[in-house]
mmCIF file of C-alpha atoms in Angstrom:
data_model
loop_
_atom_site.group_PDB
_atom_site.id
_atom_site.type_symbol
_atom_site.label_atom_id
_atom_site.label_comp_id
_atom_site.label_asym_id
_atom_site.label_seq_id
_atom_site.Cartn_x
_atom_site.Cartn_y
_atom_site.Cartn_z
ATOM 1 C CA MET A 1 -76.089 3.296 -0.461
ATOM 2 C CA LYS A 2 -74.255 6.286 -1.899
ATOM 3 C CA LYS A 3 -72.845 7.131 1.537
ATOM 4 C CA SER A 4 -71.543 3.570 1.867
ATOM 5 C CA ILE A 5 -69.816 3.776 -1.499
ATOM 6 C CA LYS A 6 -68.251 7.126 -0.583
ATOM 7 C CA LYS A 7 -67.010 5.726 2.736
ATOM 8 C CA PHE A 8 -65.568 2.693 0.980
ATOM 9 C CA MET A 9 -63.818 4.838 -1.649
ATOM 10 C CA LEU A 10 -62.370 7.060 1.076
ATOM 11 C CA PHE A 11 -61.134 4.013 2.989
ATOM 12 C CA LEU A 12 -59.617 2.569 -0.201
ATOM 13 C CA PHE A 13 -57.861 5.866 -0.991
ATOM 14 C CA LEU A 14 -56.395 6.112 2.503
ATOM 15 C CA PHE A 15 -55.305 2.461 2.414
ATOM 16 C CA ILE A 16 -53.548 2.832 -0.942
ATOM 17 C CA SER A 17 -51.944 6.082 0.228
ATOM 18 C CA SER A 18 -50.586 4.370 3.327
ATOM 19 C CA LEU A 19 -49.069 1.642 1.177
ATOM 20 C CA SER A 20 -47.545 4.129 -1.246
ATOM 21 C CA PHE A 21 -45.761 6.039 1.486
ATOM 22 C CA ALA A 22 -44.693 3.177 3.748
ATOM 23 C CA GLU A 23 -41.259 3.841 5.180
ATOM 24 C CA ILE A 24 -38.285 1.966 3.777
ATOM 25 C CA ARG A 25 -35.875 0.871 6.506
ATOM 26 C CA PHE A 26 -32.522 -0.912 6.188
ATOM 27 C CA LYS A 27 -28.933 -0.754 7.429
ATOM 28 C CA ASP A 28 -26.287 0.585 5.074
ATOM 29 C CA ASP A 29 -22.830 -0.961 4.671
ATOM 30 C CA VAL A 30 -21.432 0.642 7.824
ATOM 31 C CA GLY A 31 -24.418 -0.393 9.954
ATOM 32 C CA ARG A 32 -26.268 2.943 9.972
ATOM 33 C CA GLU A 33 -30.063 2.780 10.088
ATOM 34 C CA ILE A 34 -31.431 4.350 6.902
ATOM 35 C CA VAL A 35 -35.055 5.496 6.783
ATOM 36 C CA LEU A 36 -36.591 6.620 3.488
ATOM 37 C CA GLU A 37 -40.114 7.955 3.127
ATOM 38 C CA LYS A 38 -40.257 6.556 -0.402
ATOM 39 C CA PRO A 39 -37.935 5.104 -3.075
ATOM 40 C CA LEU A 40 -35.377 7.637 -4.248
ATOM 41 C CA THR A 41 -35.556 9.171 -7.728
ATOM 42 C CA ARG A 42 -32.686 11.710 -7.611
ATOM 43 C CA VAL A 43 -29.312 10.533 -6.328
ATOM 44 C CA VAL A 44 -25.636 11.199 -6.966
ATOM 45 C CA VAL A 45 -23.236 8.269 -6.854
ATOM 46 C CA ALA A 46 -19.527 7.847 -6.181
ATOM 47 C CA SER A 47 -17.686 4.751 -7.504
ATOM 48 C CA ARG A 48 -18.027 3.025 -10.854
ATOM 49 C CA TYR A 49 -18.745 -0.231 -9.037
ATOM 50 C CA ASN A 50 -21.849 1.283 -7.448
ATOM 51 C CA ASN A 51 -23.001 2.790 -10.735
ATOM 52 C CA GLU A 52 -22.623 -0.514 -12.565
ATOM 53 C CA LEU A 53 -24.778 -2.293 -9.986
ATOM 54 C CA ILE A 54 -27.418 0.428 -10.220
ATOM 55 C CA ARG A 55 -27.476 0.173 -14.011
ATOM 56 C CA ALA A 56 -27.603 -3.621 -13.888
ATOM 57 C CA ILE A 57 -30.723 -3.644 -11.694
ATOM 58 C CA GLY A 58 -32.387 -1.121 -14.026
ATOM 59 C CA SER A 59 -32.340 2.041 -11.891
ATOM 60 C CA ILE A 60 -29.669 4.190 -13.544
ATOM 61 C CA LYS A 61 -32.343 6.696 -14.624
ATOM 62 C CA ASN A 62 -32.487 7.808 -10.991
ATOM 63 C CA VAL A 63 -28.804 8.839 -10.966
ATOM 64 C CA ILE A 64 -28.382 12.514 -11.869
ATOM 65 C CA SER A 65 -24.591 12.789 -11.534
ATOM 66 C CA VAL A 66 -21.480 10.699 -10.826
ATOM 67 C CA ASP A 67 -17.793 11.133 -9.961
ATOM 68 C CA ASP A 68 -14.945 11.596 -12.447
ATOM 69 C CA ASN A 69 -13.767 8.009 -11.946
ATOM 70 C CA THR A 70 -17.051 6.952 -13.517
ATOM 71 C CA ALA A 71 -17.615 9.789 -16.002
ATOM 72 C CA GLN A 72 -14.059 9.561 -17.424
ATOM 73 C CA ASP A 73 -15.275 6.655 -19.568
ATOM 74 C CA ARG A 74 -17.132 8.521 -22.293
ATOM 75 C CA VAL A 75 -17.972 5.326 -24.211
ATOM 76 C CA TYR A 76 -19.338 3.397 -21.247
ATOM 77 C CA TRP A 77 -21.012 6.279 -19.394
ATOM 78 C CA LYS A 78 -21.992 8.593 -22.242
ATOM 79 C CA ASP A 79 -25.056 9.913 -20.354
ATOM 80 C CA PHE A 80 -22.914 11.522 -17.633
ATOM 81 C CA ASP A 81 -21.002 14.724 -18.350
ATOM 82 C CA PRO A 82 -17.579 15.015 -16.611
ATOM 83 C CA LYS A 83 -18.140 18.794 -16.510
ATOM 84 C CA ASN A 84 -21.148 18.157 -14.292
ATOM 85 C CA SER A 85 -19.493 15.606 -12.005
ATOM 86 C CA ILE A 86 -19.639 15.531 -8.191
ATOM 87 C CA GLY A 87 -15.837 15.468 -7.838
ATOM 88 C CA LYS A 88 -12.840 13.370 -8.787
ATOM 89 C CA GLY A 89 -13.726 10.359 -6.666
ATOM 90 C CA GLN A 90 -15.223 8.985 -3.490
ATOM 91 C CA ASN A 91 -12.607 10.681 -1.288
ATOM 92 C CA ASN A 92 -12.556 13.979 -3.137
ATOM 93 C CA LEU A 93 -16.104 15.218 -3.619
ATOM 94 C CA ASN A 94 -17.302 18.689 -4.557
ATOM 95 C CA TYR A 95 -19.895 19.459 -1.878
ATOM 96 C CA GLU A 96 -20.940 22.762 -3.446
ATOM 97 C CA LYS A 97 -21.747 20.965 -6.695
ATOM 98 C CA ILE A 98 -23.674 18.218 -4.908
ATOM 99 C CA ILE A 99 -25.747 20.780 -2.991
ATOM 100 C CA GLU A 100 -26.355 22.682 -6.236
ATOM 101 C CA LEU A 101 -27.685 19.496 -7.869
ATOM 102 C CA ALA A 102 -30.045 19.000 -4.887
ATOM 103 C CA PRO A 103 -30.187 15.181 -4.871
ATOM 104 C CA GLU A 104 -32.100 13.231 -2.266
ATOM 105 C CA ALA A 105 -28.956 11.269 -1.385
ATOM 106 C CA LEU A 106 -25.315 10.495 -2.092
ATOM 107 C CA ILE A 107 -24.465 6.804 -2.480
ATOM 108 C CA THR A 108 -20.798 6.086 -1.723
ATOM 109 C CA PRO A 109 -18.653 3.071 -0.653
ATOM 110 C CA ARG A 110 -17.311 2.418 2.840
ATOM 111 C CA ASN A 111 -13.686 3.176 1.871
ATOM 112 C CA SER A 112 -14.775 6.717 1.014
ATOM 113 C CA SER A 113 -14.844 9.919 3.061
ATOM 114 C CA TYR A 114 -18.446 9.131 4.053
ATOM 115 C CA GLU A 115 -18.118 10.556 7.579
ATOM 116 C CA LYS A 116 -17.009 13.903 6.183
ATOM 117 C CA ASP A 117 -19.718 13.616 3.510
ATOM 118 C CA ILE A 118 -22.374 13.199 6.208
ATOM 119 C CA GLU A 119 -21.049 16.224 8.084
ATOM 120 C CA GLN A 120 -21.126 18.433 4.975
ATOM 121 C CA LEU A 121 -24.290 17.233 3.248
ATOM 122 C CA SER A 122 -26.642 16.644 6.153
ATOM 123 C CA LYS A 123 -26.794 20.435 6.617
ATOM 124 C CA ALA A 124 -28.431 20.633 3.194
ATOM 125 C CA GLY A 125 -30.843 17.804 3.939
ATOM 126 C CA ILE A 126 -28.988 15.341 1.668
ATOM 127 C CA LYS A 127 -28.708 11.807 2.977
ATOM 128 C CA VAL A 128 -25.483 9.795 2.680
ATOM 129 C CA ILE A 129 -25.984 6.064 2.123
ATOM 130 C CA VAL A 130 -23.013 3.694 2.184
ATOM 131 C CA VAL A 131 -23.119 0.925 -0.426
ATOM 132 C CA THR A 132 -19.851 -0.800 -1.401
ATOM 133 C CA GLY A 133 -20.137 -2.091 -4.945
ATOM 134 C CA TRP A 134 -16.662 -3.642 -4.973
ATOM 135 C CA ASP A 135 -17.227 -5.787 -1.874
ATOM 136 C CA ASN A 136 -17.515 -9.322 -3.207
ATOM 137 C CA ALA A 137 -17.544 -10.758 0.311
ATOM 138 C CA HIS A 138 -21.047 -9.284 0.761
ATOM 139 C CA MET A 139 -22.224 -8.624 -2.791
ATOM 140 C CA PRO A 140 -25.854 -9.845 -2.490
ATOM 141 C CA GLU A 141 -26.361 -7.544 0.513
ATOM 142 C CA GLN A 142 -24.995 -4.564 -1.440
ATOM 143 C CA ILE A 143 -27.334 -5.255 -4.356
ATOM 144 C CA GLU A 144 -30.263 -5.772 -1.981
ATOM 145 C CA ARG A 145 -29.616 -2.326 -0.438
ATOM 146 C CA LEU A 146 -29.797 -0.730 -3.876
ATOM 147 C CA GLY A 147 -33.066 -2.531 -4.580
ATOM 148 C CA LYS A 148 -34.536 -0.982 -1.418
ATOM 149 C CA ILE A 149 -33.168 2.484 -2.160
ATOM 150 C CA PHE A 150 -34.834 2.612 -5.572
ATOM 151 C CA GLY A 151 -37.872 0.464 -4.818
ATOM 152 C CA ASN A 152 -36.581 -2.031 -7.364
ATOM 153 C CA GLU A 153 -36.438 -5.320 -5.467
ATOM 154 C CA LYS A 154 -37.288 -7.225 -8.647
ATOM 155 C CA GLY A 155 -34.243 -5.928 -10.525
ATOM 156 C CA ALA A 156 -32.030 -6.528 -7.496
ATOM 157 C CA LYS A 157 -33.266 -10.096 -7.100
ATOM 158 C CA LYS A 158 -32.524 -10.884 -10.756
ATOM 159 C CA LEU A 159 -28.950 -9.588 -10.451
ATOM 160 C CA ILE A 160 -28.368 -11.461 -7.178
ATOM 161 C CA GLU A 161 -29.526 -14.693 -8.831
ATOM 162 C CA PHE A 162 -27.086 -14.172 -11.727
ATOM 163 C CA TYR A 163 -24.250 -13.449 -9.310
ATOM 164 C CA ASN A 164 -24.954 -16.407 -7.020
ATOM 165 C CA LYS A 165 -25.457 -18.874 -9.853
ATOM 166 C CA ASN A 166 -22.013 -18.227 -11.321
ATOM 167 C CA LEU A 167 -20.179 -17.805 -8.029
ATOM 168 C CA ASN A 168 -21.652 -20.941 -6.474
ATOM 169 C CA GLU A 169 -20.681 -23.007 -9.498
ATOM 170 C CA VAL A 170 -17.037 -22.005 -9.047
ATOM 171 C CA LYS A 171 -17.181 -22.527 -5.279
ATOM 172 C CA LYS A 172 -18.655 -26.005 -5.706
ATOM 173 C CA ARG A 173 -15.860 -27.108 -8.023
ATOM 174 C CA VAL A 174 -13.056 -25.454 -6.041
ATOM 175 C CA ALA A 175 -14.246 -27.199 -2.861
ATOM 176 C CA LYS A 176 -13.439 -30.572 -4.414
ATOM 177 C CA ILE A 177 -9.837 -29.649 -5.281
ATOM 178 C CA LYS A 178 -7.383 -31.047 -2.734
ATOM 179 C CA ASN A 179 -4.108 -29.608 -3.970
ATOM 180 C CA LYS A 180 -4.712 -25.889 -4.350
ATOM 181 C CA LYS A 181 -2.387 -23.927 -6.629
ATOM 182 C CA THR A 182 -0.443 -20.784 -5.738
ATOM 183 C CA MET A 183 -0.634 -17.426 -7.452
ATOM 184 C CA TYR A 184 0.810 -13.924 -7.474
ATOM 185 C CA TRP A 185 -1.454 -10.990 -8.349
ATOM 186 C CA GLU A 186 -0.121 -7.544 -9.185
ATOM 187 C CA TYR A 187 -1.916 -4.255 -9.725
ATOM 188 C CA GLY A 188 -0.490 -1.226 -11.488
ATOM 189 C CA GLU A 189 3.082 -0.596 -10.427
ATOM 190 C CA PRO A 190 5.621 -3.466 -10.200
ATOM 191 C CA TYR A 191 5.471 -5.457 -6.945
ATOM 192 C CA THR A 192 2.243 -3.784 -5.817
ATOM 193 C CA THR A 193 -0.343 -6.337 -4.710
ATOM 194 C CA ALA A 194 -3.546 -6.716 -2.679
ATOM 195 C CA ILE A 195 -3.043 -6.799 1.090
ATOM 196 C CA PRO A 196 -5.805 -8.318 3.270
ATOM 197 C CA GLY A 197 -7.674 -5.864 5.465
ATOM 198 C CA THR A 198 -7.157 -2.901 3.126
ATOM 199 C CA SER A 199 -9.300 -1.277 0.448
ATOM 200 C CA ASN A 200 -7.944 -3.985 -1.891
ATOM 201 C CA ASP A 201 -9.829 -6.690 0.000
ATOM 202 C CA GLY A 202 -12.027 -7.244 -3.043
ATOM 203 C CA TRP A 203 -9.050 -8.557 -4.995
ATOM 204 C CA VAL A 204 -7.910 -10.661 -2.026
ATOM 205 C CA ASN A 205 -11.345 -12.280 -1.879
ATOM 206 C CA MET A 206 -11.301 -12.799 -5.641
ATOM 207 C CA MET A 207 -8.208 -14.993 -5.309
ATOM 208 C CA ARG A 208 -9.566 -16.891 -2.323
ATOM 209 C CA VAL A 209 -12.937 -17.654 -3.920
ATOM 210 C CA ALA A 210 -11.235 -18.800 -7.127
ATOM 211 C CA GLY A 211 -9.305 -21.349 -5.072
ATOM 212 C CA GLY A 212 -5.909 -19.727 -5.447
ATOM 213 C CA ILE A 213 -3.363 -19.587 -2.640
ATOM 214 C CA ASN A 214 -2.237 -15.971 -2.747
ATOM 215 C CA ILE A 215 1.453 -15.932 -1.814
ATOM 216 C CA PHE A 216 0.943 -12.521 -0.165
ATOM 217 C CA ASP A 217 -2.262 -13.286 1.732
ATOM 218 C CA ASP A 218 -0.801 -11.752 4.874
ATOM 219 C CA PRO A 219 -2.491 -8.857 6.730
ATOM 220 C CA THR A 220 0.747 -7.981 8.566
ATOM 221 C CA ILE A 221 2.423 -6.743 5.363
ATOM 222 C CA LYS A 222 3.064 -3.006 5.589
ATOM 223 C CA GLY A 223 3.525 -0.509 2.789
ATOM 224 C CA LYS A 224 2.445 -0.513 -0.835
ATOM 225 C CA THR A 225 4.975 -2.961 -2.234
ATOM 226 C CA ILE A 226 6.145 -6.435 -1.332
ATOM 227 C CA ASP A 227 9.443 -8.341 -1.259
ATOM 228 C CA PRO A 228 10.263 -9.382 -4.863
ATOM 229 C CA GLU A 229 12.464 -12.207 -3.541
ATOM 230 C CA LYS A 230 9.441 -14.024 -2.157
ATOM 231 C CA ILE A 231 7.974 -14.397 -5.641
ATOM 232 C CA LEU A 232 11.087 -16.284 -6.712
ATOM 233 C CA LEU A 233 11.078 -18.414 -3.569
ATOM 234 C CA GLU A 234 7.359 -19.272 -3.759
ATOM 235 C CA ASP A 235 7.479 -19.921 -7.535
ATOM 236 C CA PRO A 236 3.693 -19.492 -8.077
ATOM 237 C CA ASP A 237 1.650 -21.587 -10.506
ATOM 238 C CA LEU A 238 -0.183 -18.542 -11.882
ATOM 239 C CA ILE A 239 0.705 -14.868 -12.281
ATOM 240 C CA ILE A 240 -1.885 -12.195 -13.065
ATOM 241 C CA LYS A 241 -1.212 -8.507 -13.654
ATOM 242 C CA THR A 242 -4.227 -6.199 -13.520
ATOM 243 C CA THR A 243 -3.818 -2.804 -15.127
ATOM 244 C CA SER A 244 -5.888 0.366 -15.403
ATOM 245 C CA GLY A 245 -4.584 1.049 -18.887
ATOM 246 C CA ALA A 246 -5.425 4.614 -19.919
ATOM 247 C CA ALA A 247 -7.882 5.043 -17.031
ATOM 248 C CA TYR A 248 -7.275 6.891 -13.777
ATOM 249 C CA LYS A 249 -5.103 4.862 -11.419
ATOM 250 C CA ASN A 250 -6.885 1.868 -9.881
ATOM 251 C CA THR A 251 -9.981 2.291 -12.039
ATOM 252 C CA GLY A 252 -10.984 0.994 -15.462
ATOM 253 C CA VAL A 253 -12.552 1.965 -18.761
ATOM 254 C CA TYR A 254 -14.504 0.171 -21.482
ATOM 255 C CA THR A 255 -11.800 0.540 -24.149
ATOM 256 C CA ALA A 256 -9.036 -2.006 -23.553
ATOM 257 C CA PRO A 257 -5.302 -1.181 -23.693
ATOM 258 C CA SER A 258 -3.737 -1.819 -27.081
ATOM 259 C CA GLN A 259 -2.106 -5.165 -27.769
ATOM 260 C CA GLU A 260 1.210 -3.305 -28.021
ATOM 261 C CA GLU A 261 0.761 -1.840 -24.548
ATOM 262 C CA CYS A 262 -0.125 -5.256 -23.131
ATOM 263 C CA LYS A 263 2.914 -6.761 -24.826
ATOM 264 C CA ASN A 264 5.172 -4.097 -23.274
ATOM 265 C CA ILE A 265 3.704 -4.711 -19.812
ATOM 266 C CA MET A 266 4.183 -8.454 -20.230
ATOM 267 C CA ASN A 267 7.777 -8.041 -21.408
ATOM 268 C CA GLU A 268 8.620 -5.860 -18.418
ATOM 269 C CA MET A 269 7.343 -8.600 -16.124
ATOM 270 C CA ILE A 270 8.984 -11.662 -17.622
ATOM 271 C CA ASN A 271 12.297 -9.833 -17.974
ATOM 272 C CA ARG A 272 12.552 -9.117 -14.264
ATOM 273 C CA SER A 273 15.474 -10.736 -12.480
ATOM 274 C CA GLY A 274 14.865 -14.478 -12.103
ATOM 275 C CA TRP A 275 11.382 -14.482 -13.621
ATOM 276 C CA LYS A 276 12.239 -16.573 -16.680
ATOM 277 C CA ASP A 277 12.915 -19.462 -14.313
ATOM 278 C CA LEU A 278 9.462 -19.256 -12.702
ATOM 279 C CA LYS A 279 7.170 -22.165 -13.601
ATOM 280 C CA ALA A 280 4.285 -19.789 -14.368
ATOM 281 C CA VAL A 281 6.473 -18.135 -17.011
ATOM 282 C CA LYS A 282 7.826 -21.437 -18.347
ATOM 283 C CA ASN A 283 4.268 -22.813 -18.598
ATOM 284 C CA LYS A 284 3.015 -19.535 -20.096
ATOM 285 C CA ASN A 285 0.520 -19.221 -17.269
ATOM 286 C CA VAL A 286 0.908 -15.449 -17.030
ATOM 287 C CA TYR A 287 -2.020 -13.144 -17.846
ATOM 288 C CA ILE A 288 -2.859 -9.458 -18.000
ATOM 289 C CA THR A 289 -6.378 -8.311 -17.174
ATOM 290 C CA THR A 290 -7.914 -4.889 -16.661
ATOM 291 C CA GLY A 291 -9.680 -3.441 -13.660
ATOM 292 C CA PHE A 292 -12.677 -2.880 -15.919
ATOM 293 C CA CYS A 293 -13.022 -6.543 -16.829
ATOM 294 C CA ALA A 294 -11.749 -8.463 -13.793
ATOM 295 C CA GLY A 295 -13.381 -6.019 -11.393
ATOM 296 C CA GLY A 296 -16.827 -6.435 -12.923
ATOM 297 C CA LEU A 297 -19.769 -7.308 -10.651
ATOM 298 C CA GLY A 298 -17.803 -7.349 -7.407
ATOM 299 C CA LYS A 299 -14.850 -9.119 -9.055
ATOM 300 C CA LEU A 300 -17.105 -11.993 -10.183
ATOM 301 C CA ILE A 301 -15.628 -11.758 -13.691
ATOM 302 C CA GLY A 302 -12.141 -11.898 -12.167
ATOM 303 C CA VAL A 303 -13.125 -14.958 -10.118
ATOM 304 C CA MET A 304 -14.318 -16.764 -13.256
ATOM 305 C CA TYR A 305 -11.092 -16.099 -15.191
ATOM 306 C CA THR A 306 -8.795 -16.807 -12.236
ATOM 307 C CA ALA A 307 -10.455 -20.142 -11.461
ATOM 308 C CA LYS A 308 -10.293 -21.103 -15.147
ATOM 309 C CA TRP A 309 -6.558 -20.349 -15.332
ATOM 310 C CA LEU A 310 -5.768 -22.093 -12.065
ATOM 311 C CA TYR A 311 -7.829 -25.227 -12.703
ATOM 312 C CA PRO A 312 -8.527 -25.595 -16.441
ATOM 313 C CA GLU A 313 -9.568 -29.241 -16.120
ATOM 314 C CA GLU A 314 -12.041 -28.729 -13.295
ATOM 315 C CA MET A 315 -13.413 -25.581 -14.991
ATOM 316 C CA LYS A 316 -13.351 -26.906 -18.552
ATOM 317 C CA ASP A 317 -17.016 -26.147 -19.221
ATOM 318 C CA ILE A 318 -16.919 -22.796 -17.393
ATOM 319 C CA ASN A 319 -16.767 -19.918 -19.880
ATOM 320 C CA PRO A 320 -15.621 -16.608 -18.322
ATOM 321 C CA ASP A 321 -15.995 -14.833 -21.673
ATOM 322 C CA LYS A 322 -19.703 -15.711 -21.702
ATOM 323 C CA VAL A 323 -20.210 -14.389 -18.170
ATOM 324 C CA PHE A 324 -18.411 -11.162 -19.140
ATOM 325 C CA ASP A 325 -20.641 -10.868 -22.233
ATOM 326 C CA GLU A 326 -23.756 -11.276 -20.077
ATOM 327 C CA TRP A 327 -22.510 -8.691 -17.586
ATOM 328 C CA MET A 328 -21.892 -6.211 -20.403
ATOM 329 C CA ALA A 329 -25.387 -6.885 -21.784
ATOM 330 C CA MET A 330 -26.757 -5.817 -18.383
ATOM 331 C CA GLN A 331 -24.843 -2.553 -18.896
ATOM 332 C CA GLY A 332 -26.431 -2.089 -22.305
ATOM 333 C CA VAL A 333 -23.197 -2.466 -24.272
ATOM 334 C CA LYS A 334 -21.424 -5.086 -26.344
ATOM 335 C CA ALA A 335 -18.533 -6.835 -24.589
ATOM 336 C CA PRO A 336 -15.259 -5.140 -25.627
ATOM 337 C CA LYS A 337 -12.286 -7.171 -26.803
ATOM 338 C CA GLY A 338 -8.716 -7.028 -25.530
ATOM 339 C CA HIS A 339 -9.260 -7.000 -21.767
ATOM 340 C CA VAL A 340 -7.413 -10.288 -21.335
ATOM 341 C CA TYR A 341 -3.882 -10.882 -22.632
ATOM 342 C CA LYS A 342 -1.912 -14.140 -22.314
ATOM 343 C CA LEU A 343 1.831 -14.704 -22.397
ATOM 344 C CA LYS A 344 2.613 -16.105 -25.819
#
């Protein structure tokens, strides 16, 4: 009898052990097969978008260091020291520092220097896993990858449900609109916009999902700026300027630009040649947002605001502020004020 019990206990131990160390297999965002012996507990992460997703699913405790673009925001990311960062950003990493920290993996987006990262870090036995937290065209898949990496499928599923619920509500309403409205979106410097097929695809998709006809939705456009004359000729229904404020270029921080700064940005725009005759300006349908706010959760927050401003009647019971508040609650902070500014 005792021998039978011992055999059973041994079998049970081996069975549980086999479950505990079952391999985790999935493809990362550039199609590479990733094999993990177990969920990761020590990683370094490039890109604020990735870090926000990780925090939202409840796995930020497994991140030991981040890039400067994340750590610059001392209010929002107070647990990460910029002096202990892994480099300025996803295309400028400090490999010596990463190797010194001895993480199990680096998580970085597909518009990063991931091929170089693999070359440099694989020698030290550090995996490179590509997850693109800004990619709203495939956001559920990005979140699902993070759930697998950290063995936190439950947290990932909850975030995916929140994302899909809000996005699908907008999509459902936009699908019924026959006469879509036009818009011009600008980021940072004057006449700089999002060009399809570039690293700004997330913003392009934001406009498309919100039901806006982007007057520069043209992948053949070359260079960083566009023809200002076309804005006057197209006369868009909505104009949005997204700014980084005091943050590093093309990023965002928790603390919003001052109202005075927003006012100055707005004045520069509406005082451009011919702009006072644009219907968006006449109808006061011109807004300033920040990369921090509009870029949240794969631009979902930006989709909510853009759809609301394009189609206020169809979206009358949609509340972007509430969705932003909920997203900030997932980050463990209170929603900051001042990230949206309207032409008065």
